[in-house]
Amino acid sequence: MADKSSKELEPGAMICEAGNAREYKTGDWRSKRPEVDKEKCTNCLFCWIYCPDNSIIVENEKMKGIKYSHCKGCGICANQCPAKAITMIEEGA
Amino acid sequence: MSFTLKELSHSEDRLTEGHRLCAGCSESIVARQVLMASKKPVVVANATGCFEVSTTIYPFTSWNVPWIHSAFENAPASIGGVEATYLALKRKGKITEDINFLAFGGDGATYDIGFQALSGAIERGHRFLYVCLNNEAYMNTGIQRSGATGRGAQTTTCPAGTCVPGKKEFPKDLTRIIIAHDLPYAAQASPHNWRDLMEKAEKGLECGGPAFMNVVTPCPRGWRFDPALTIEISRLAVETCIWPLYEFEKGKWSLTGESKRIAEGKKEKRPVMDWIKSQGRFGHLLKDKWSPVIEEIQANVDKKWEELIKLSQM
Amino acid sequence: MEPIALNGDMAIAHAWRQIDPDVVASYPITPQTIIVENYAEFVANGEVETEYVCAESEHSAMSLCIGASAAGGRVATATASAGLAFMWEVLWIASAMRLPICMSVANRALSGPINIQCDHSDAMGARDTGWIQLFGENVQEAYDNTVMSFKIAEHSGVRLPIMTCIDGFIVTHALERLETLETQVVKDFVGPYQAVRPLLDLKNPTTYGPFSQTDYYFEHKYQIMEAMKRAKPVVKQVQKDYAKISGREHSIIEGYKTEDADYVIMAMGSTAGTLRHVVDELRHEGKKVGSVKLRLFRPFPFDEVKEMLEGKKGVAVMDRAISTGSSGPMFPEVRTALYDAVDRPDIANYVYGLGGRDVKIDELKGVYKQLMTKDHDMVNYLGVRP
């Protein structure tokens, strides 16, 4: 999106594509990745309500996994999981 | 209205991923909870600060709802202006939907530089919920003290030295100052108790007038703790009574959540020392020399807590 | 319409009443206060549908206007002096968001020492903020400029905020004969307001006021400069259209007996009227003098100024403000306009009237005399006791 001329930009510095920050991937900030053991997961969704980055995938009220494109690896989900179903693993390990 | 996570999981994402808040930052956690609490469409105004900057780095926006940032000290006036146009257009039949109005500001924007605008907007009776994302310092500029910074906390403008143990003053009790405006609704909340927070946000949005929420918003970077502990730290703030959960609704004060249980003797009130030990910003206080400071903080917490219990019994 | 007698502030409130903006948000400050008091009465008596907000400060008044305008409303406000200075930060934001807010400024000196009388320091301090600036000479122009300002600011090629200025007390509080238009004529002239991507358009959620860094900020500023460039012909066109409904001809720069004049004094605001009187007296004595009234200060009409002043023997630029450490603020603009002139006049700056100090007829005659004898400095101070 960079290098647009002033004529190509919406006047007033308005951003008209709501939620387009999704295109900006923050997943590469991560040094540790959360991995979920679905055997242990009770789908309580605490990980989902406490995730700062909308990176818990929930479908039909079930925890389906991690959105690694955006997860920054903070570890809140692993820490808040009552079932200890999420483990933080060193990236590249 | 009681919220369940399963029902909430069907909510639209009003604030998307791809924002540039630090890993483990609680601002987006709080904001998502507040945004999901509104059943109606929302328009949001934001004060300058971490949250504003990180969610709208041009040409990207994390906002899926109409959103405006104008300056540091004027979010209440910005949203008041939006509401004014809404009222005018509704009167003229040019708009029919019911809309909730919401403003976010950090503690610098709320306690300090924007205090006048907030007080004025509440006095005028604009219908909006103001949410203070209170991380107890100017984090966006690199951790400088604000009127919300706790006694003894270290920031870059109140560093701990050989003569001075971090911040000398106790924080301003802003929630009580706002309550003195006798507005329809005000509350303190914490993101660890999401249900309590969301119920309060919903009450604030639906109270028909100005509403204020002061939310403890732990900052891993500024408070010096492991980002994974953000939710634990916010829970600890409540369990030590550093940050009591309560609300002021139509003239009546009530303790809520863990704070209510502590007051009823059903839950232990943890010592302030647990709070001090949990964060690097208080690390210097653990030296023998500064033990009187910890005692002062404990004494102040106890005093405020007793006052709050009395107020909630009135 | 039968002429009526109103002061400058009341004339502005009268124009607002006819336009009936969606939102008026303001804070009282002398000598603007009569505008918002008058308007509050119209609101109290149901003469308008405006949502009227009494802000707790000018900073919040302008912030309310920004929110209201971004939301999709037609918005007006008024201020003066310290109030305009207090708005300074957010003035930039109004123009950066391309919000066509219409603001009346009752020009007054800035503190300190505190002084409530007329000079142009307030508006001149805001000349770089991206607002169109129109100066009116009298009560009639206060009214006319207010009506025109909405049409200029809201023009699809412009979409910039506008301040219409009148001299504090000299015009704001002076009762003068005023010709007004029928309310329906004003409403038809201004037309309905069409907001662009308003916040209240829930189907198209828009982000206003993002963080624009090194990669985009300059382009965003450039857009404002381009819009400002487009504003000049729009002002001219609106003035032409206004003449059709009012019979009153306005122009961005107006000369008085300048065509054959050798010596010209240029000013903005009420001083232009005094100057015409002085020109008449000196003409009576056979002196070839003229005067120029500048109405549009931003965007600055370099070409028109050059055209008006090229070939004169001497030009005095009267500034009712001072850029401390330099000259009056209009002076370098006029000098720049004349730099490329083939026949370049001698040009002097006269700083005058600060803090409401009267400018006297004899003093203005003295300025013509100094032009004729070239007995002046580059920057001169008129009427001060050194």
PDB file of N, CA, C and O in Angstrom, chain A residues 6-32:
ATOM      1  N   SER A   6      -0.462  11.732  -3.461  1.00  0.00           N
ATOM      2  CA  SER A   6      -1.509  12.424  -2.706  1.00  0.00           C
ATOM      3  C   SER A   6      -2.861  12.336  -3.433  1.00  0.00           C
ATOM      4  O   SER A   6      -3.892  12.278  -2.800  1.00  0.00           O
ATOM      5  N   LYS A   7      -2.817  12.299  -4.755  1.00  0.00           N
ATOM      6  CA  LYS A   7      -4.078  12.238  -5.527  1.00  0.00           C
ATOM      7  C   LYS A   7      -4.811  10.920  -5.328  1.00  0.00           C
ATOM      8  O   LYS A   7      -6.019  10.832  -5.502  1.00  0.00           O
ATOM      9  N   GLU A   8      -4.066   9.874  -5.010  1.00  0.00           N
ATOM     10  CA  GLU A   8      -4.688   8.553  -4.847  1.00  0.00           C
ATOM     11  C   GLU A   8      -5.251   8.351  -3.447  1.00  0.00           C
ATOM     12  O   GLU A   8      -5.926   7.374  -3.183  1.00  0.00           O
ATOM     13  N   LEU A   9      -4.920   9.259  -2.547  1.00  0.00           N
ATOM     14  CA  LEU A   9      -5.344   9.081  -1.153  1.00  0.00           C
ATOM     15  C   LEU A   9      -6.680   9.763  -0.906  1.00  0.00           C
ATOM     16  O   LEU A   9      -6.960  10.831  -1.452  1.00  0.00           O
ATOM     17  N   GLU A  10      -7.469   9.134  -0.062  1.00  0.00           N
ATOM     18  CA  GLU A  10      -8.734   9.721   0.375  1.00  0.00           C
ATOM     19  C   GLU A  10      -8.422  11.049   1.074  1.00  0.00           C
ATOM     20  O   GLU A  10      -7.524  11.108   1.905  1.00  0.00           O
ATOM     21  N   PRO A  11      -9.129  12.127   0.740  1.00  0.00           N
ATOM     22  CA  PRO A  11      -8.857  13.398   1.434  1.00  0.00           C
ATOM     23  C   PRO A  11      -9.125  13.275   2.941  1.00  0.00           C
ATOM     24  O   PRO A  11      -9.951  12.469   3.363  1.00  0.00           O
ATOM     25  N   GLY A  12      -8.402  14.052   3.711  1.00  0.00           N
ATOM     26  CA  GLY A  12      -8.648  14.089   5.148  1.00  0.00           C
ATOM     27  C   GLY A  12      -8.005  12.945   5.911  1.00  0.00           C
ATOM     28  O   GLY A  12      -8.326  12.721   7.068  1.00  0.00           O
ATOM     29  N   ALA A  13      -7.099  12.210   5.263  1.00  0.00           N
ATOM     30  CA  ALA A  13      -6.406  11.077   5.893  1.00  0.00           C
ATOM     31  C   ALA A  13      -7.385  10.043   6.438  1.00  0.00           C
ATOM     32  O   ALA A  13      -7.065   9.275   7.334  1.00  0.00           O
ATOM     33  N   MET A  14      -8.587  10.024   5.867  1.00  0.00           N
ATOM     34  CA  MET A  14      -9.563   9.036   6.324  1.00  0.00           C
ATOM     35  C   MET A  14      -9.135   7.654   5.851  1.00  0.00           C
ATOM     36  O   MET A  14      -8.578   7.520   4.766  1.00  0.00           O
ATOM     37  N   ILE A  15      -9.417   6.656   6.684  1.00  0.00           N
ATOM     38  CA  ILE A  15      -9.222   5.266   6.245  1.00  0.00           C
ATOM     39  C   ILE A  15     -10.610   4.678   6.027  1.00  0.00           C
ATOM     40  O   ILE A  15     -11.414   4.615   6.962  1.00  0.00           O
ATOM     41  N   CYS A  16     -10.888   4.323   4.793  1.00  0.00           N
ATOM     42  CA  CYS A  16     -12.250   3.904   4.429  1.00  0.00           C
ATOM     43  C   CYS A  16     -12.411   2.391   4.360  1.00  0.00           C
ATOM     44  O   CYS A  16     -13.515   1.903   4.176  1.00  0.00           O
ATOM     45  N   GLU A  17     -11.313   1.638   4.505  1.00  0.00           N
ATOM     46  CA  GLU A  17     -11.420   0.167   4.496  1.00  0.00           C
ATOM     47  C   GLU A  17     -11.398  -0.300   5.945  1.00  0.00           C
ATOM     48  O   GLU A  17     -10.329  -0.557   6.512  1.00  0.00           O
ATOM     49  N   ALA A  18     -12.591  -0.400   6.527  1.00  0.00           N
ATOM     50  CA  ALA A  18     -12.672  -0.744   7.945  1.00  0.00           C
ATOM     51  C   ALA A  18     -11.977  -2.072   8.226  1.00  0.00           C
ATOM     52  O   ALA A  18     -12.098  -3.024   7.462  1.00  0.00           O
ATOM     53  N   GLY A  19     -11.229  -2.111   9.313  1.00  0.00           N
ATOM     54  CA  GLY A  19     -10.601  -3.355   9.762  1.00  0.00           C
ATOM     55  C   GLY A  19      -9.496  -3.881   8.864  1.00  0.00           C
ATOM     56  O   GLY A  19      -9.110  -5.043   8.962  1.00  0.00           O
ATOM     57  N   ASN A  20      -8.940  -3.017   7.995  1.00  0.00           N
ATOM     58  CA  ASN A  20      -7.908  -3.525   7.073  1.00  0.00           C
ATOM     59  C   ASN A  20      -6.574  -3.819   7.767  1.00  0.00           C
ATOM     60  O   ASN A  20      -5.642  -4.327   7.144  1.00  0.00           O
ATOM     61  N   ALA A  21      -6.486  -3.535   9.073  1.00  0.00           N
ATOM     62  CA  ALA A  21      -5.260  -3.888   9.807  1.00  0.00           C
ATOM     63  C   ALA A  21      -5.034  -5.399   9.800  1.00  0.00           C
ATOM     64  O   ALA A  21      -3.923  -5.864  10.038  1.00  0.00           O
ATOM     65  N   ARG A  22      -6.108  -6.154   9.508  1.00  0.00           N
ATOM     66  CA  ARG A  22      -5.952  -7.617   9.379  1.00  0.00           C
ATOM     67  C   ARG A  22      -4.879  -7.982   8.368  1.00  0.00           C
ATOM     68  O   ARG A  22      -4.242  -9.021   8.468  1.00  0.00           O
ATOM     69  N   GLU A  23      -4.714  -7.084   7.377  1.00  0.00           N
ATOM     70  CA  GLU A  23      -3.694  -7.357   6.355  1.00  0.00           C
ATOM     71  C   GLU A  23      -2.284  -7.217   6.917  1.00  0.00           C
ATOM     72  O   GLU A  23      -1.320  -7.631   6.291  1.00  0.00           O
ATOM     73  N   TYR A  24      -2.175  -6.582   8.064  1.00  0.00           N
ATOM     74  CA  TYR A  24      -0.859  -6.399   8.676  1.00  0.00           C
ATOM     75  C   TYR A  24      -0.609  -7.550   9.646  1.00  0.00           C
ATOM     76  O   TYR A  24      -1.272  -7.675  10.665  1.00  0.00           O
ATOM     77  N   LYS A  25       0.320  -8.396   9.318  1.00  0.00           N
ATOM     78  CA  LYS A  25       0.534  -9.614  10.105  1.00  0.00           C
ATOM     79  C   LYS A  25       1.505  -9.346  11.254  1.00  0.00           C
ATOM     80  O   LYS A  25       2.656  -8.973  11.015  1.00  0.00           O
ATOM     81  N   THR A  26       1.022  -9.547  12.459  1.00  0.00           N
ATOM     82  CA  THR A  26       1.887  -9.328  13.625  1.00  0.00           C
ATOM     83  C   THR A  26       2.462 -10.651  14.149  1.00  0.00           C
ATOM     84  O   THR A  26       3.157 -10.662  15.159  1.00  0.00           O
ATOM     85  N   GLY A  27       2.166 -11.748  13.423  1.00  0.00           N
ATOM     86  CA  GLY A  27       2.630 -13.064  13.870  1.00  0.00           C
ATOM     87  C   GLY A  27       4.148 -13.173  13.926  1.00  0.00           C
ATOM     88  O   GLY A  27       4.691 -13.941  14.728  1.00  0.00           O
ATOM     89  N   ASP A  28       4.837 -12.377  13.093  1.00  0.00           N
ATOM     90  CA  ASP A  28       6.297 -12.498  13.096  1.00  0.00           C
ATOM     91  C   ASP A  28       6.966 -11.795  14.279  1.00  0.00           C
ATOM     92  O   ASP A  28       8.179 -11.769  14.383  1.00  0.00           O
ATOM     93  N   TRP A  29       6.153 -11.215  15.166  1.00  0.00           N
ATOM     94  CA  TRP A  29       6.720 -10.644  16.394  1.00  0.00           C
ATOM     95  C   TRP A  29       7.062 -11.753  17.400  1.00  0.00           C
ATOM     96  O   TRP A  29       7.758 -11.523  18.365  1.00  0.00           O
ATOM     97  N   ARG A  30       6.463 -12.918  17.152  1.00  0.00           N
ATOM     98  CA  ARG A  30       6.431 -13.968  18.167  1.00  0.00           C
ATOM     99  C   ARG A  30       7.777 -14.644  18.368  1.00  0.00           C
ATOM    100  O   ARG A  30       8.464 -14.954  17.399  1.00  0.00           O
ATOM    101  N   SER A  31       8.145 -14.884  19.638  1.00  0.00           N
ATOM    102  CA  SER A  31       9.325 -15.726  19.887  1.00  0.00           C
ATOM    103  C   SER A  31       8.901 -17.090  20.450  1.00  0.00           C
ATOM    104  O   SER A  31       9.631 -18.053  20.346  1.00  0.00           O
ATOM    105  N   LYS A  32       7.700 -17.108  21.064  1.00  0.00           N
ATOM    106  CA  LYS A  32       7.169 -18.395  21.537  1.00  0.00           C
ATOM    107  C   LYS A  32       5.779 -18.577  20.945  1.00  0.00           C
ATOM    108  O   LYS A  32       5.021 -17.620  20.854  1.00  0.00           O
TER     109      LYS A  32
END
